[in-house]
Short mmCIF file of C-alpha atoms and ligand atoms in Angstrom, two decimals:
data_model
loop_
_atom_site.label_atom_id
_atom_site.label_comp_id
_atom_site.label_asym_id
_atom_site.label_seq_id
_atom_site.Cartn_x
_atom_site.Cartn_y
_atom_site.Cartn_z
CA UNK A 11 141.04 71.79 132.49
CA UNK A 12 142.61 75.57 132.12
CA UNK A 13 142.68 77.60 128.79
CA UNK A 14 143.53 80.90 127.59
CA UNK A 15 140.33 80.82 125.08
CA UNK A 16 137.80 78.15 125.76
CA UNK A 17 135.89 78.38 122.19
CA UNK A 18 132.57 76.56 122.33
CA UNK A 19 131.87 75.40 118.34
CA UNK A 20 133.85 73.14 115.61
CA UNK A 21 132.69 74.60 112.57
CA UNK A 22 134.88 77.04 110.42
CA UNK A 23 134.62 80.10 112.67
CA UNK A 24 135.94 78.30 115.88
CA UNK A 25 138.82 76.31 113.86
CA UNK A 26 139.93 79.04 112.38
CA UNK A 27 139.78 81.05 115.46
CA UNK A 28 141.53 78.28 117.11
CA UNK A 29 144.50 77.92 114.20
CA UNK A 30 144.94 81.72 114.16
CA UNK A 31 145.57 81.85 118.38
CA UNK A 32 147.72 79.12 118.21
CA UNK A 33 149.77 80.80 115.61
CA UNK A 34 150.51 83.57 117.81
CA UNK A 35 151.57 81.16 121.30
CA UNK A 36 147.40 81.97 122.77
CA UNK A 37 146.35 78.48 124.19
CA UNK A 38 142.69 77.70 122.79
CA UNK A 39 140.66 74.64 123.55
CA UNK A 40 137.49 73.98 121.40
CA UNK A 41 134.60 72.06 122.30
CA UNK A 42 132.42 70.95 119.83
CA UNK A 43 128.49 69.00 120.66
CA UNK A 44 128.28 67.00 117.40
CA UNK A 45 131.68 64.37 116.26
CA UNK A 46 134.07 65.69 113.55
CA UNK A 47 132.20 63.39 110.75
CA UNK A 48 129.16 65.27 111.52
CA UNK A 49 130.30 68.20 111.21
CA UNK A 50 132.50 67.81 108.23
CA UNK A 51 129.26 66.08 106.70
CA UNK A 52 127.09 69.09 106.42
CA UNK A 53 126.86 70.27 102.86
CA UNK A 54 127.23 74.47 103.15
CA UNK A 55 128.97 77.07 101.66
CA UNK A 56 131.44 77.51 98.48
CA UNK A 57 132.81 80.64 96.93
CA UNK A 58 135.53 82.41 99.32
CA UNK A 59 136.83 86.22 99.32
CA UNK A 60 140.26 87.51 98.36
CA UNK A 61 139.97 88.10 102.73
CA UNK A 62 138.95 84.25 103.92
CA UNK A 63 141.51 82.90 101.24
CA UNK A 64 144.34 85.39 102.87
CA UNK A 65 143.31 84.75 106.34
CA UNK A 66 143.87 80.27 105.18
CA UNK A 67 146.66 81.15 103.96
CA UNK A 68 147.91 82.75 107.69
CA UNK A 69 146.01 80.22 109.47
CA UNK A 70 148.82 77.92 107.77
CA UNK A 71 145.75 75.84 105.67
CA UNK A 72 145.70 77.31 102.35
CA UNK A 73 148.00 75.02 100.48
CA UNK A 74 145.18 72.49 99.28
CA UNK A 75 142.49 75.77 97.91
CA UNK A 76 145.07 77.55 95.60
CA UNK A 77 146.06 73.64 94.30
CA UNK A 78 142.10 72.38 94.27
CA UNK A 79 140.26 75.43 94.56
CA UNK A 80 138.69 77.10 91.02
CA UNK A 81 139.87 81.03 91.11
CA UNK A 82 136.81 82.58 89.20
CA UNK A 83 136.42 85.95 87.53
CA UNK A 84 133.16 86.39 87.14
CA UNK A 85 130.05 85.07 87.62
CA UNK A 86 126.41 85.02 85.33
CA UNK A 87 122.76 86.84 85.74
CA UNK A 88 120.13 84.76 83.79
CA UNK A 89 117.06 86.51 83.59
CA UNK A 90 114.45 86.48 80.58
CA UNK A 91 115.91 83.28 78.85
CA UNK A 92 119.49 85.23 78.61
CA UNK A 93 122.73 85.16 79.99
CA UNK A 94 124.78 88.31 81.14
CA UNK A 95 128.19 88.07 82.97
CA UNK A 96 129.63 90.54 84.99
CA UNK A 97 133.19 90.96 84.75
CA UNK A 98 134.10 91.13 89.01
CA UNK A 99 137.57 91.40 88.38
CA UNK A 100 137.86 94.25 85.35
CA UNK A 101 135.07 96.18 87.35
CA UNK A 102 136.95 95.61 90.63
CA UNK A 103 140.35 95.89 89.01
CA UNK A 104 141.26 92.66 89.65
CA UNK A 105 139.48 91.06 92.86
CA UNK A 106 138.46 87.55 92.09
CA UNK A 107 137.27 84.86 94.10
CA UNK A 108 137.73 81.60 95.26
CA UNK A 109 135.56 77.93 94.62
CA UNK A 110 136.32 75.70 96.71
CA UNK A 111 133.86 73.65 99.39
CA UNK A 112 133.30 75.03 103.19
CA UNK A 113 133.26 70.98 103.90
CA UNK A 114 137.33 71.32 102.48
CA UNK A 115 138.00 74.14 104.36
CA UNK A 116 136.81 72.61 107.69
CA UNK A 117 138.70 69.34 107.19
CA UNK A 118 142.20 71.39 106.69
CA UNK A 119 141.31 73.11 109.13
CA UNK A 120 140.65 70.16 111.31
CA UNK A 121 144.00 68.30 110.14
CA UNK A 122 146.09 71.73 110.71
CA UNK A 123 144.55 71.38 114.95
CA UNK A 124 145.49 67.55 114.75
CA UNK A 125 148.52 67.43 113.71
CA UNK A 126 149.37 70.49 115.91
CA UNK A 127 148.16 68.02 118.65
CA UNK A 128 145.35 71.14 120.27
CA UNK A 129 142.59 69.45 122.02
CA UNK A 130 139.30 70.30 120.54
CA UNK A 131 136.33 67.56 122.68
CA UNK A 132 134.04 66.48 120.42
CA UNK A 133 130.92 64.88 121.30
CA UNK A 134 130.44 67.25 124.30
CA UNK A 135 127.18 67.23 126.23
CA UNK A 136 125.06 70.02 127.48
CA UNK A 137 127.89 72.41 126.86
CA UNK A 138 127.41 75.74 129.41
CA UNK A 139 128.74 79.12 129.67
CA UNK A 140 128.91 80.70 133.10
CA UNK A 141 130.37 84.11 134.81
CA UNK A 142 131.46 85.51 131.22
CA UNK A 143 130.17 89.74 132.64
CA UNK A 144 133.18 88.24 135.07
CA UNK A 145 136.93 87.86 134.83
CA UNK A 146 137.14 84.16 135.61
CA UNK A 147 134.47 83.00 132.88
CA UNK A 148 133.57 78.88 132.82
CA UNK A 149 132.82 76.66 130.56
CA UNK A 150 130.80 73.27 131.38
CA UNK A 151 130.11 70.28 129.23
CA UNK A 152 129.43 66.39 129.91
CA UNK A 153 131.83 63.63 128.27
CA UNK A 154 132.21 59.83 128.95
CA UNK A 155 129.17 60.00 132.30
CA UNK A 156 131.19 63.35 134.24
CA UNK A 157 130.79 66.81 133.95
CA UNK A 158 133.92 68.77 132.98
CA UNK A 159 134.97 72.75 133.91
CA UNK A 160 137.29 74.45 131.74
CA UNK A 161 138.31 77.96 133.34
CA UNK A 162 139.59 80.65 130.86
CA UNK A 163 140.21 84.47 130.03
CA UNK A 164 137.54 84.30 128.01
CA UNK A 165 134.51 82.63 125.77
CA UNK A 166 134.27 82.96 121.94
CA UNK A 167 130.44 81.86 120.58
CA UNK A 168 131.77 80.16 117.79
CA UNK A 169 128.40 77.95 117.27
CA UNK A 170 126.11 78.99 115.26
CA UNK A 171 122.28 80.43 115.09
CA UNK A 172 121.77 77.23 117.43
CA UNK A 173 124.21 77.60 119.77
CA UNK A 174 124.52 78.05 123.48
CA UNK A 175 126.88 81.17 123.58
CA UNK A 176 124.16 83.61 121.92
CA UNK A 177 120.80 82.16 124.28
CA UNK A 178 122.82 82.93 127.12
CA UNK A 179 123.04 86.42 127.05
CA UNK A 180 120.31 88.13 129.00
CA UNK A 181 117.74 88.79 126.55
CA UNK A 182 117.79 92.79 127.67
CA UNK A 183 121.88 93.34 127.06
CA UNK A 184 120.65 91.45 123.70
CA UNK A 185 118.82 93.25 120.03
CA UNK A 186 118.05 90.90 117.22
CA UNK A 187 116.50 92.23 114.61
CA UNK A 188 115.14 88.93 111.60
CA UNK A 189 113.41 88.64 107.98
CA UNK A 190 112.52 84.67 107.07
CA UNK A 191 112.07 84.60 103.63
CA UNK A 192 108.78 83.36 102.22
CA UNK A 193 110.94 80.04 100.55
CA UNK A 194 113.67 78.09 100.56
CA UNK A 195 116.84 76.55 98.63
CA UNK A 196 116.95 73.08 97.44
CA UNK A 197 120.15 72.42 96.66
CA UNK A 198 121.88 68.94 95.34
CA UNK A 199 125.38 67.68 94.69
CA UNK A 200 126.55 65.77 91.66
CA UNK A 201 129.30 64.11 90.71
CA UNK A 202 128.89 65.87 86.80
CA UNK A 203 130.84 68.36 84.95
CA UNK A 204 129.45 71.94 85.88
CA UNK A 205 126.91 73.45 83.40
CA UNK A 206 129.17 76.63 82.86
CA UNK A 207 132.77 77.73 83.99
CA UNK A 208 131.52 80.32 86.35
CA UNK A 209 128.45 80.36 88.57
CA UNK A 210 124.85 81.21 86.63
CA UNK A 211 121.93 83.19 89.45
CA UNK A 212 118.49 82.47 87.30
CA UNK A 213 115.49 84.50 87.86
CA UNK A 214 113.01 82.57 86.20
CA UNK A 215 109.33 83.37 85.90
CA UNK A 216 109.24 79.74 88.12
CA UNK A 217 111.25 81.01 90.35
CA UNK A 218 115.48 81.13 91.57
CA UNK A 219 117.80 79.00 90.49
CA UNK A 220 121.83 79.16 91.41
CA UNK A 221 124.78 76.75 89.33
CA UNK A 222 127.36 75.90 91.16
CA UNK A 223 130.21 74.05 91.54
CA UNK A 224 133.24 72.12 94.25
CA UNK A 225 135.35 71.31 91.17
CA UNK A 226 135.67 70.66 87.44
CA UNK A 227 133.61 67.60 87.99
CA UNK A 228 131.59 67.90 91.27
CA UNK A 229 128.67 70.02 90.63
CA UNK A 230 126.19 71.71 93.41
CA UNK A 231 122.52 73.33 92.71
CA UNK A 232 119.95 74.98 94.13
CA UNK A 233 116.11 75.52 93.28
CA UNK A 234 113.81 78.19 95.29
CA UNK A 235 111.36 76.12 96.78
CA UNK A 236 108.36 76.65 99.37
CA UNK A 237 108.87 77.09 102.89
CA UNK A 238 106.79 73.56 103.59
CA UNK A 239 108.92 71.84 100.51
CA UNK A 240 110.28 68.52 101.86
CA UNK A 241 112.99 66.65 100.40
CA UNK A 242 110.92 63.41 99.86
CA UNK A 243 109.24 65.09 97.54
CA UNK A 244 112.26 65.46 95.33
CA UNK A 245 113.57 62.49 93.29
CA UNK A 246 116.53 63.38 91.29
CA UNK A 247 114.65 63.73 88.12
CA UNK A 248 112.13 66.00 89.18
CA UNK A 249 114.95 68.08 90.54
CA UNK A 250 116.55 67.80 87.18
CA UNK A 251 113.76 68.69 85.20
CA UNK A 252 112.70 71.82 86.91
CA UNK A 253 116.30 73.28 87.20
CA UNK A 254 116.00 72.63 83.14
CA UNK A 255 113.04 74.79 82.96
CA UNK A 256 114.34 77.83 85.12
CA UNK A 257 117.98 78.08 82.80
CA UNK A 258 118.51 79.22 79.27
CA UNK A 259 118.04 76.67 76.31
CA UNK A 260 121.90 76.62 76.04
CA UNK A 261 122.30 75.30 79.43
CA UNK A 262 119.45 73.13 79.74
CA UNK A 263 120.58 71.19 76.88
CA UNK A 264 124.06 70.80 78.30
CA UNK A 265 123.19 70.00 81.62
CA UNK A 266 125.06 66.51 82.92
CA UNK A 267 123.36 64.99 85.47
CA UNK A 268 123.81 62.27 87.88
CA UNK A 269 122.67 60.38 91.21
CA UNK A 270 122.15 63.25 93.80
CA UNK A 271 125.28 62.38 96.54
CA UNK A 272 123.33 65.31 98.47
CA UNK A 273 120.55 66.71 98.79
CA UNK A 274 118.50 69.10 101.38
CA UNK A 275 116.88 72.22 102.48
CA UNK A 276 117.91 75.32 103.66
CA UNK A 277 115.29 78.12 104.72
CA UNK A 278 116.73 81.41 103.87
CA UNK A 279 116.73 83.97 106.53
CA UNK A 280 118.75 87.32 107.70
CA UNK A 281 119.02 87.46 111.14
CA UNK A 282 121.56 89.87 113.03
CA UNK A 283 122.46 90.17 116.83
CA UNK A 284 123.99 93.17 118.30
CA UNK A 285 125.92 93.71 120.13
CA UNK A 286 128.44 90.72 119.91
CA UNK A 287 130.27 90.90 122.76
CA UNK A 288 129.29 90.82 126.38
CA UNK A 289 131.88 90.93 128.35
CA UNK A 290 134.49 87.87 128.60
CA UNK A 291 132.08 86.03 125.85
CA UNK A 292 132.74 87.26 122.27
CA UNK A 293 129.82 85.59 119.54
CA UNK A 294 131.50 85.07 116.31
CA UNK A 295 130.19 83.95 112.30
CA UNK A 296 127.02 82.38 112.15
CA UNK A 297 126.43 82.18 116.71
CA UNK A 298 125.96 86.43 115.35
CA UNK A 299 123.97 86.70 112.51
CA UNK A 300 122.88 84.94 109.27
CA UNK A 301 122.64 85.57 105.97
CA UNK A 302 120.56 84.52 102.99
CA UNK A 303 123.33 82.63 100.79
CA UNK A 304 122.19 84.49 97.40
CA UNK A 305 125.37 86.91 97.80
CA UNK A 306 127.93 83.75 99.01
CA UNK A 307 128.24 86.25 102.29
CA UNK A 308 127.67 83.78 105.46
CA UNK A 309 131.33 81.60 105.75
CA UNK A 310 132.94 85.30 104.36
CA UNK A 311 131.20 87.47 107.23
CA UNK A 312 132.24 84.24 110.13
CA UNK A 313 135.94 84.26 108.58
CA UNK A 314 136.18 88.13 108.86
CA UNK A 315 134.87 87.93 112.22
CA UNK A 316 137.19 85.50 113.31
CA UNK A 317 139.99 88.26 111.86
CA UNK A 318 138.98 91.02 114.16
CA UNK A 319 138.53 88.71 116.97
CA UNK A 320 141.83 86.51 116.81
CA UNK A 321 143.89 90.57 116.41
CA UNK A 322 141.78 91.59 119.53
CA UNK A 323 143.11 88.94 121.31
CA UNK A 324 146.08 88.44 120.76
CA UNK A 325 146.81 92.15 121.35
CA UNK A 326 145.42 91.36 124.78
CA UNK A 327 147.70 88.95 125.99
CA UNK A 328 151.16 90.29 123.68
CA UNK A 329 150.73 94.26 124.12
CA UNK A 330 148.44 93.65 127.75
CA UNK A 331 145.69 96.23 125.52
CA UNK A 332 141.94 96.25 125.52
CA UNK A 333 141.62 98.33 122.27
CA UNK A 334 141.15 95.54 120.07
CA UNK A 335 138.32 93.77 122.05
CA UNK A 336 136.54 97.39 122.87
CA UNK A 337 136.37 97.59 119.01
CA UNK A 338 135.42 93.88 117.81
CA UNK A 339 131.70 94.31 117.87
CA UNK A 340 131.70 97.94 116.03
CA UNK A 341 134.19 96.69 114.03
CA UNK A 342 132.36 93.69 112.89
CA UNK A 343 128.57 94.89 113.03
CA UNK A 344 129.69 97.25 110.22
CA UNK A 345 130.96 94.63 107.90
CA UNK A 346 127.64 92.47 109.29
CA UNK A 347 125.51 94.87 108.37
CA UNK A 348 126.35 95.85 104.74
CA UNK A 349 127.16 91.73 103.52
CA UNK A 350 123.89 91.76 104.93
CA UNK A 351 122.36 94.66 103.09
CA UNK A 352 123.83 93.52 100.10
CA UNK A 353 122.42 89.75 100.66
CA UNK A 354 119.05 91.18 101.15
CA UNK A 355 119.14 92.69 97.77
CA UNK A 356 120.55 90.25 95.74
CA UNK A 357 117.93 87.33 97.12
CA UNK A 358 115.10 90.46 97.06
CA UNK A 359 116.43 90.78 93.02
CA UNK A 360 116.33 87.17 92.11
CA UNK A 361 113.74 85.33 93.45
CA UNK A 362 110.03 85.12 93.14
CA UNK A 363 107.46 86.49 96.01
CA UNK A 364 104.51 85.39 96.34
CA UNK A 365 102.91 88.22 96.95
CA UNK A 366 104.63 90.90 94.51
CA UNK A 367 102.79 89.40 91.39
CA UNK A 368 103.31 89.55 87.46
CA UNK A 369 104.44 93.61 88.45
CA UNK A 370 107.28 92.40 91.17
CA UNK A 371 108.53 90.18 87.96
CA UNK A 372 108.57 92.72 85.94
CA UNK A 373 110.52 95.37 87.91
CA UNK A 374 113.42 92.53 88.99
CA UNK A 375 113.60 92.30 85.31
CA UNK A 376 113.65 95.50 84.68
CA UNK A 377 116.28 95.88 87.32
CA UNK A 378 118.59 93.01 86.00
CA UNK A 379 118.26 94.74 82.69
CA UNK A 380 119.03 98.35 84.14
CA UNK A 381 121.67 96.68 85.71
CA UNK A 382 124.01 94.76 83.51
CA UNK A 383 123.84 97.67 81.19
CA UNK A 384 125.00 100.16 83.65
CA UNK A 385 128.89 99.58 84.27
CA UNK A 386 128.12 101.69 87.80
CA UNK A 387 125.52 99.13 88.37
CA UNK A 388 127.45 96.13 87.54
CA UNK A 389 130.48 97.71 89.68
CA UNK A 390 128.37 97.87 92.70
CA UNK A 391 127.63 94.24 92.42
CA UNK A 392 130.97 92.90 91.53
CA UNK A 393 132.87 94.96 94.95
CA UNK A 394 130.06 93.43 97.19
CA UNK A 395 129.99 89.95 95.87
CA UNK A 396 134.11 89.62 95.69
CA UNK A 397 133.56 91.26 99.62
CA UNK A 398 134.00 94.73 100.81
CA UNK A 399 137.33 96.07 102.72
CA UNK A 400 137.40 94.87 106.20
CA UNK A 401 136.79 97.76 108.84
CA UNK A 402 139.74 99.32 110.03
CA UNK A 403 138.89 102.83 111.82
P1 LIG B 518 128.23 76.66 111.86
O1 LIG B 518 127.24 76.84 112.36
O2 LIG B 518 129.38 76.40 110.35
O3 LIG B 518 129.38 75.88 113.23
C1 LIG B 518 129.02 75.95 114.87
C2 LIG B 518 129.37 74.44 115.07
O4 LIG B 518 128.84 74.60 116.36
C3 LIG B 518 128.66 73.35 114.89
O5 LIG B 518 129.45 72.80 114.34
C4 LIG B 518 128.08 73.19 115.81
O6 LIG B 518 127.73 71.35 115.70
C5 LIG B 518 128.38 73.90 116.83
N1 LIG B 518 127.58 74.16 117.97
C6 LIG B 518 126.10 74.27 118.46
N2 LIG B 518 125.70 74.17 119.31
C7 LIG B 518 126.97 73.84 120.47
C8 LIG B 518 126.85 73.66 121.68
N3 LIG B 518 125.86 73.82 121.98
N4 LIG B 518 127.90 73.26 122.14
C9 LIG B 518 129.14 73.43 121.34
N5 LIG B 518 128.86 73.06 120.27
C10 LIG B 518 128.10 73.44 119.76
N6 LIG B 518 127.03 80.05 103.42
C11 LIG B 518 127.52 80.68 102.04
O7 LIG B 518 128.26 81.36 102.46
N7 LIG B 518 127.08 79.69 101.15
C12 LIG B 518 125.84 79.17 101.24
O8 LIG B 518 125.68 78.29 100.46
C13 LIG B 518 125.86 78.22 102.59
N8 LIG B 518 124.67 77.30 102.75
C14 LIG B 518 124.27 77.48 104.15
C15 LIG B 518 123.32 75.99 104.07
C16 LIG B 518 123.30 75.92 105.52
C17 LIG B 518 122.27 74.50 105.87
C18 LIG B 518 123.78 76.36 106.34
C19 LIG B 518 123.45 76.27 108.17
C20 LIG B 518 124.25 77.53 106.14
C21 LIG B 518 124.71 77.98 105.55
N9 LIG B 518 125.57 78.63 105.13
C22 LIG B 518 126.51 79.28 103.80
C23 LIG B 518 126.18 79.69 106.23
C24 LIG B 518 127.46 78.63 106.74
O9 LIG B 518 128.41 78.24 105.23
C25 LIG B 518 127.82 79.62 107.58
O10 LIG B 518 128.00 80.84 107.54
C26 LIG B 518 129.04 78.97 108.36
O11 LIG B 518 128.91 77.54 109.04
C27 LIG B 518 128.88 80.15 109.52
O12 LIG B 518 130.04 78.97 110.27
P2 LIG B 518 130.49 79.08 111.99
O13 LIG B 518 130.24 80.51 112.12
O14 LIG B 518 131.15 78.37 112.41
O15 LIG B 518 128.87 78.16 112.36
C1 LIG B 519 127.14 77.24 96.53
O1 LIG B 519 128.47 76.35 95.75
O2 LIG B 519 126.44 76.45 97.81
C2 LIG B 519 126.82 78.68 96.78
C3 LIG B 519 127.50 79.38 95.61
C4 LIG B 519 126.95 81.03 96.00
C5 LIG B 519 126.41 80.87 96.41
C6 LIG B 519 125.77 80.11 96.91
C7 LIG B 519 126.18 78.71 97.28
O3 LIG B 519 125.48 82.30 96.11
#
């Protein structure tokens, strides 16, 4: 098989890249190791930046998001039993975010790709990448007992943190930076109305909690938990009881519970790989970086990488220019590191750290008290949360 761009991974990065390339007449094949149902079954992000919303519109897949998604102008910070609203729209001069689950984004992209009759190879085994330091890279995979080869001009490694793309780069060509946090997030999904109209990020002496949602009748909650926690140790009732203890009295009283439709634990880490380009191989999304979900940046960084990469590849084919390709890694990494900083800062502010004790809790409460009463500090939070501008030079 021959194509212009071979994309590895059919998560949001790979699917969005495929859709943007298709809209510009650039041919791409996606190779995914799992089934479509498996990909759709992963519960992940919930908040989209304006840049992501605009990209989904540009890709022609934003219609359902605008109908079913929820525009949020603010978030709430809860500490010392009191909630404080950060009016992001007012503080940033009009910016807002969209609450619309990653599952729905993936579904919309999958439907568009299928409707366009584009090739996505699901359940591809033993995917490998070859000769990306030359001008004729190839991707190989196994399917139905046969080995297949894709000849291409470029390979887009959109295969996430555990993918084959970054793992195929010689260690000498790669620098990685990592911080593993001493806790995880225990998440639950429930078909019940959310406890509040906007998200609540809670710093409590018992640990962090987040009240989020997917719609007005489906809610998503998270509790900070220890790294070695097991989902089996948490009945729904135990989850709800602990969540109530981390919320203010009004939220605890109004919390509507129900049987969990999903319950999982996600580890928290900050990770960045540099550079994000190796000859004809490009890394995008979680294949290149991971941020703790506190700042809701993971999916939004993936889409900004894809924005840079799609424009660079389209420029290569349409204008015979390599300027975008040559600047891809630098452009992505400037935005990646700013989002990594914000995600690290917000995580450090909101979570209970075993080694900082009561003094650490008092310092966090003092910083939060300053933040919610300082327009400058609240604006800094707001402009990072809604998403910083794309890097242009
Ligand atoms: P993905 O990991 O989504 O997709 C990569 C795809 O590549 C997968 O489908 C995988 O099966 C495939 N693949 C892997 N190896 C392959 C191979 N060798 N060959 C072929 N295919 C291969 N972000 C937020 O903003 N908020 C959140 O609350 C949040 N929660 C998260 C919870 C978890 C458990 C995880 C892991 C991530 C979470 N994220 C969150 C971040 C998440 O949303 C990612 O940023 C987003 O999925 C990135 O999309 P992709 O880059 O497409 O990577
Ligand atoms: C979610 O709804 O899954 C969500 C929202 C905001 C975050 C993280 C996760 O910061």
